[in-house]
Tab-separated table of C-alpha atoms in Angstrom:
chain	number	residue	atom	x	y	z
A	1	PRO	CA	241.688	-23.716	234.678
A	2	TYR	CA	240.430	-20.193	233.433
A	3	ALA	CA	242.082	-18.909	230.194
A	4	VAL	CA	242.603	-15.182	230.247
A	5	PHE	CA	242.526	-15.045	226.249
A	6	SER	CA	239.585	-17.526	225.702
A	7	LYS	CA	237.112	-17.019	222.836
A	8	ALA	CA	234.393	-16.191	225.200
A	9	ASP	CA	236.318	-13.419	226.595
A	10	LEU	CA	237.248	-12.151	223.161
A	11	GLY	CA	233.834	-12.646	221.698
A	12	LEU	CA	234.991	-14.955	218.981
A	13	ASN	CA	232.288	-17.504	219.852
A	14	LEU	CA	229.446	-14.913	218.870
A	15	GLU	CA	227.736	-15.231	215.706
A	16	ARG	CA	228.982	-12.403	213.211
A	17	ILE	CA	226.604	-10.301	211.253
A	18	PRO	CA	227.357	-9.317	207.679
A	19	GLU	CA	228.364	-6.048	206.786
A	20	ILE	CA	225.251	-4.849	205.269
A	21	ARG	CA	223.377	-5.932	208.372
A	22	SER	CA	225.412	-3.563	210.473
A	23	VAL	CA	224.655	-0.845	208.230
A	24	GLN	CA	220.848	-1.511	208.299
A	25	LEU	CA	220.983	-1.611	212.165
A	26	THR	CA	222.692	1.797	212.124
A	27	LEU	CA	219.931	3.288	209.858
A	28	GLU	CA	217.148	1.674	212.158
A	29	ALA	CA	218.368	2.440	215.705
A	30	ASN	CA	220.897	5.336	215.557
A	31	PRO	CA	219.111	8.092	217.684
A	32	GLN	CA	220.740	10.991	215.675
A	33	ILE	CA	219.197	9.580	212.480
A	34	LEU	CA	215.752	9.087	213.938
A	35	SER	CA	215.882	12.599	215.317
A	36	GLY	CA	216.980	13.815	212.015
A	37	ASP	CA	214.097	12.038	210.278
A	38	ALA	CA	211.727	13.639	212.773
A	39	ARG	CA	212.843	17.150	211.979
A	40	VAL	CA	212.460	16.363	208.248
A	41	VAL	CA	208.808	15.430	208.856
A	42	ARG	CA	208.238	18.479	210.996
A	43	ASP	CA	209.587	20.932	208.399
A	44	SER	CA	207.628	19.222	205.540
A	45	GLY	CA	204.512	19.796	207.571
A	46	ALA	CA	205.495	23.494	208.029
A	47	VAL	CA	205.920	23.815	204.282
A	48	GLN	CA	202.401	22.412	203.876
A	49	VAL	CA	200.925	24.914	206.407
A	50	ALA	CA	202.586	27.759	204.809
A	51	GLU	CA	201.256	26.792	201.405
A	52	GLY	CA	197.795	26.477	202.661
A	53	ALA	CA	197.473	30.219	203.159
A	54	PHE	CA	197.010	30.411	199.213
A	55	ASP	CA	194.274	27.577	199.099
A	56	THR	CA	190.784	28.308	198.075
A	57	VAL	CA	188.457	28.440	201.243
A	58	VAL	CA	184.778	27.681	200.816
A	59	ARG	CA	182.387	29.645	203.044
A	60	ALA	CA	178.714	28.482	203.607
A	61	SER	CA	175.930	29.300	206.069
A	62	ALA	CA	172.483	28.940	206.836
A	63	ARG	CA	170.039	30.651	209.245
A	64	VAL	CA	166.504	29.812	210.104
A	65	ASP	CA	164.358	32.573	212.233
A	66	ALA	CA	160.793	31.762	213.257
A	67	THR	CA	158.771	34.290	215.246
A	68	GLU	CA	155.167	34.072	216.590
A	69	ARG	CA	153.250	36.890	218.237
A	70	SER	CA	149.822	36.366	219.985
A	71	ARG	CA	147.791	39.571	220.779
A	72	THR	CA	144.737	40.310	223.050
A	73	GLN	CA	142.259	43.172	222.734
A	74	LEU	CA	140.634	44.904	225.631
A	75	ALA	CA	136.911	45.675	225.532
A	76	ARG	CA	135.902	49.217	225.264
A	77	PRO	CA	133.429	50.548	227.598
A	78	THR	CA	129.875	51.348	226.137
A	79	PRO	CA	128.173	54.833	226.572
A	80	ALA	CA	125.747	53.339	228.984
A	81	ALA	CA	128.372	51.955	231.272
A	82	SER	CA	129.171	53.234	234.677
A	83	PRO	CA	131.979	55.515	235.383
A	84	GLY	CA	133.624	52.883	237.242
A	85	PHE	CA	133.529	50.390	234.618
A	86	THR	CA	136.766	48.373	234.087
A	87	PRO	CA	137.410	46.655	230.665
A	88	ALA	CA	138.082	42.989	230.689
A	89	ALA	CA	140.719	41.359	228.347
A	90	LEU	CA	139.009	39.437	225.679
A	91	PRO	CA	141.034	36.773	223.709
A	92	ASN	CA	141.980	37.866	220.180
A	93	PRO	CA	142.636	34.893	217.894
A	94	LEU	CA	144.951	37.050	215.478
A	95	VAL	CA	148.486	35.554	215.521
A	96	ALA	CA	151.264	37.006	213.598
A	97	ARG	CA	153.900	34.553	212.359
A	98	THR	CA	157.162	35.255	210.638
A	99	ASN	CA	159.600	33.045	209.086
A	100	VAL	CA	162.983	33.868	207.666
A	101	PHE	CA	165.338	31.429	205.762
A	102	GLU	CA	168.770	32.784	204.794
A	103	TYR	CA	171.526	30.849	202.882
A	104	GLU	CA	174.822	32.111	201.844
A	105	ALA	CA	177.833	30.536	200.131
A	106	GLY	CA	180.941	31.906	198.817
A	107	LEU	CA	184.767	31.403	197.978
A	108	GLN	CA	187.815	33.187	199.574
A	109	LYS	CA	191.129	33.147	197.663
A	110	ARG	CA	194.270	34.780	198.665
A	111	LEU	CA	196.601	35.377	195.929
A	112	GLU	CA	200.527	35.406	196.184
A	113	ASN	CA	200.589	39.059	195.817
A	114	GLY	CA	198.437	39.652	198.941
A	115	ILE	CA	195.034	40.324	197.216
A	116	VAL	CA	192.176	38.564	198.598
A	117	VAL	CA	189.034	37.755	196.446
A	118	ARG	CA	185.803	36.868	198.041
A	119	PRO	CA	182.950	36.061	195.560
A	120	GLY	CA	179.721	34.939	197.108
A	121	VAL	CA	175.927	34.400	196.602
A	122	ALA	CA	173.069	34.960	199.192
A	123	PHE	CA	169.352	34.015	199.308
A	124	ARG	CA	166.787	35.374	201.859
A	125	HIS	CA	163.115	34.019	201.946
A	126	SER	CA	160.688	35.533	204.476
A	127	THR	CA	157.164	34.755	205.101
A	128	ASN	CA	154.938	37.115	207.272
A	129	LYS	CA	151.417	35.933	208.023
A	130	ASP	CA	149.056	38.197	209.901
A	131	THR	CA	145.359	38.275	210.051
A	132	GLY	CA	145.012	35.654	207.554
A	133	ARG	CA	147.148	37.455	205.059
A	134	PHE	CA	150.372	36.596	203.578
A	135	ASN	CA	153.360	38.909	202.769
A	136	ASN	CA	156.089	36.890	201.342
A	137	GLU	CA	159.545	38.142	200.169
A	138	ASN	CA	162.420	36.635	198.173
A	139	ARG	CA	165.515	38.448	198.078
A	140	GLY	CA	169.023	37.445	196.258
A	141	ARG	CA	172.312	38.888	196.464
A	142	VAL	CA	175.650	38.393	194.446
A	143	ASN	CA	178.759	39.975	195.623
A	144	PHE	CA	182.535	40.248	194.742
A	145	VAL	CA	184.584	41.569	197.282
A	146	VAL	CA	188.364	42.418	196.473
A	147	THR	CA	190.812	43.323	199.383
A	148	ILE	CA	194.111	44.846	198.335
A	149	PRO	CA	196.737	45.339	201.061
A	150	LEU	CA	198.743	48.599	201.034
A	151	GLY	CA	202.174	49.360	202.207
A	152	ARG	CA	204.234	46.351	203.761
A	153	GLY	CA	201.311	43.974	203.261
A	154	GLY	CA	201.666	43.778	199.407
A	155	GLY	CA	203.972	42.065	197.167
A	156	THR	CA	204.714	38.474	196.319
A	157	LEU	CA	207.874	38.360	198.248
A	158	VAL	CA	206.215	39.596	201.489
A	159	ASN	CA	203.404	37.075	201.248
A	160	LYS	CA	205.401	34.115	200.197
A	161	ALA	CA	208.247	34.863	202.754
A	162	PRO	CA	206.738	32.200	205.185
A	163	GLU	CA	206.655	29.527	202.618
A	164	LEU	CA	210.093	30.290	201.374
A	165	ALA	CA	211.551	30.264	204.829
A	166	ALA	CA	209.819	26.902	205.546
A	167	ARG	CA	211.170	25.544	202.204
A	168	PHE	CA	214.690	26.541	203.259
A	169	ASP	CA	214.271	25.030	206.724
A	170	LEU	CA	213.166	21.688	205.082
A	171	LEU	CA	216.068	21.834	202.734
A	172	ALA	CA	218.582	22.383	205.805
A	173	SER	CA	216.942	19.416	207.590
A	174	ILE	CA	217.374	17.194	204.626
A	175	LEU	CA	220.956	18.021	204.064
A	176	GLN	CA	221.583	17.602	207.684
A	177	LEU	CA	220.034	14.281	207.897
A	178	ARG	CA	222.072	13.037	204.881
A	179	PHE	CA	225.265	14.264	206.577
A	180	ILE	CA	224.357	12.507	209.889
A	181	THR	CA	223.524	9.417	207.938
A	182	THR	CA	226.651	9.246	205.952
A	183	GLN	CA	228.906	10.023	209.163
A	184	SER	CA	227.125	7.078	210.994
A	185	VAL	CA	227.429	4.657	208.101
A	186	GLN	CA	231.067	5.456	207.626
A	187	THR	CA	231.612	5.044	211.532
A	188	THR	CA	229.835	1.886	211.472
A	189	LEU	CA	231.678	0.460	208.441
A	190	GLN	CA	235.108	1.590	209.994
A	191	ALA	CA	234.344	-0.001	213.409
A	192	TYR	CA	233.043	-3.159	211.532
A	193	TRP	CA	236.252	-3.588	209.594
A	194	ARG	CA	238.563	-2.751	212.271
A	195	LEU	CA	236.808	-5.557	214.348
A	196	ARG	CA	237.218	-7.849	211.549
A	197	GLY	CA	240.875	-6.985	211.160
A	198	ALA	CA	241.399	-7.725	214.799
A	199	GLU	CA	239.866	-11.006	214.614
A	200	GLU	CA	242.043	-11.893	211.450
A	201	THR	CA	245.045	-10.716	213.183
A	202	TYR	CA	244.317	-12.736	216.369
A	203	LYS	CA	243.570	-15.902	214.404
A	204	LEU	CA	246.778	-15.612	212.554
A	205	ARG	CA	248.701	-15.101	215.631
A	206	ALA	CA	247.057	-17.935	217.379
A	207	GLU	CA	247.878	-20.208	214.344
A	208	SER	CA	251.633	-18.896	214.362
A	209	GLU	CA	251.838	-19.563	218.071
A	210	GLU	CA	250.517	-23.234	217.416
A	211	ILE	CA	252.938	-23.793	214.429
A	212	SER	CA	255.526	-22.610	216.780
A	213	ARG	CA	254.744	-24.768	219.516
A	214	LYS	CA	254.718	-27.782	217.165
A	215	LEU	CA	258.032	-26.862	215.715
A	216	ALA	CA	259.603	-26.312	219.142
A	217	SER	CA	258.118	-29.938	220.126
A	218	VAL	CA	259.629	-31.582	216.841
A	219	SER	CA	263.018	-29.812	217.452
A	220	ALA	CA	263.080	-31.128	221.068
A	221	GLN	CA	262.497	-34.883	219.813
A	222	LEU	CA	265.194	-34.242	217.151
């Protein structure tokens, strides 16, 4: 016969997990906690991006330019040539070659007050060869550029505002995650002990019913 209040229906024959394991499962599988943790990671990346605006940036470039020009020279008519003489193109072995090498390196640093500093060095080497002669040139340059913002673009508070806002967002995400985590753990523990209490109450009542049955049987025999 089918028992309405069997252990299978009540779940009493299932293996019980300890209290600490129920808390671990809540922390690992609760979607609200996982979503809050993802927000903390996102806001932490936003803080790093905002801080990166004040990092030192390295600038470097290189350029090579090679040019070659071949020329021809037309033969000039001689005085004894006829009036209808047409000059013919004669090859000219003269070739002009120009090589240019340019190198540039520098740094860029944005200060917290908005001032941008850009020191740099550059070197240019050019070679010009024409008719067997060389005309070489080496040129170097050192520069130091300072950009000072005017009006609303200046000041530490204005330039650090994105970083400060990102840090507040990160702090809010961390506090919200802690609040959600404590609420979830509290709900899990309350449900866990309500279940354990219900199980113990059922066992005590089942034992009481069994004792009452035996007492009734003994009383009937007496």
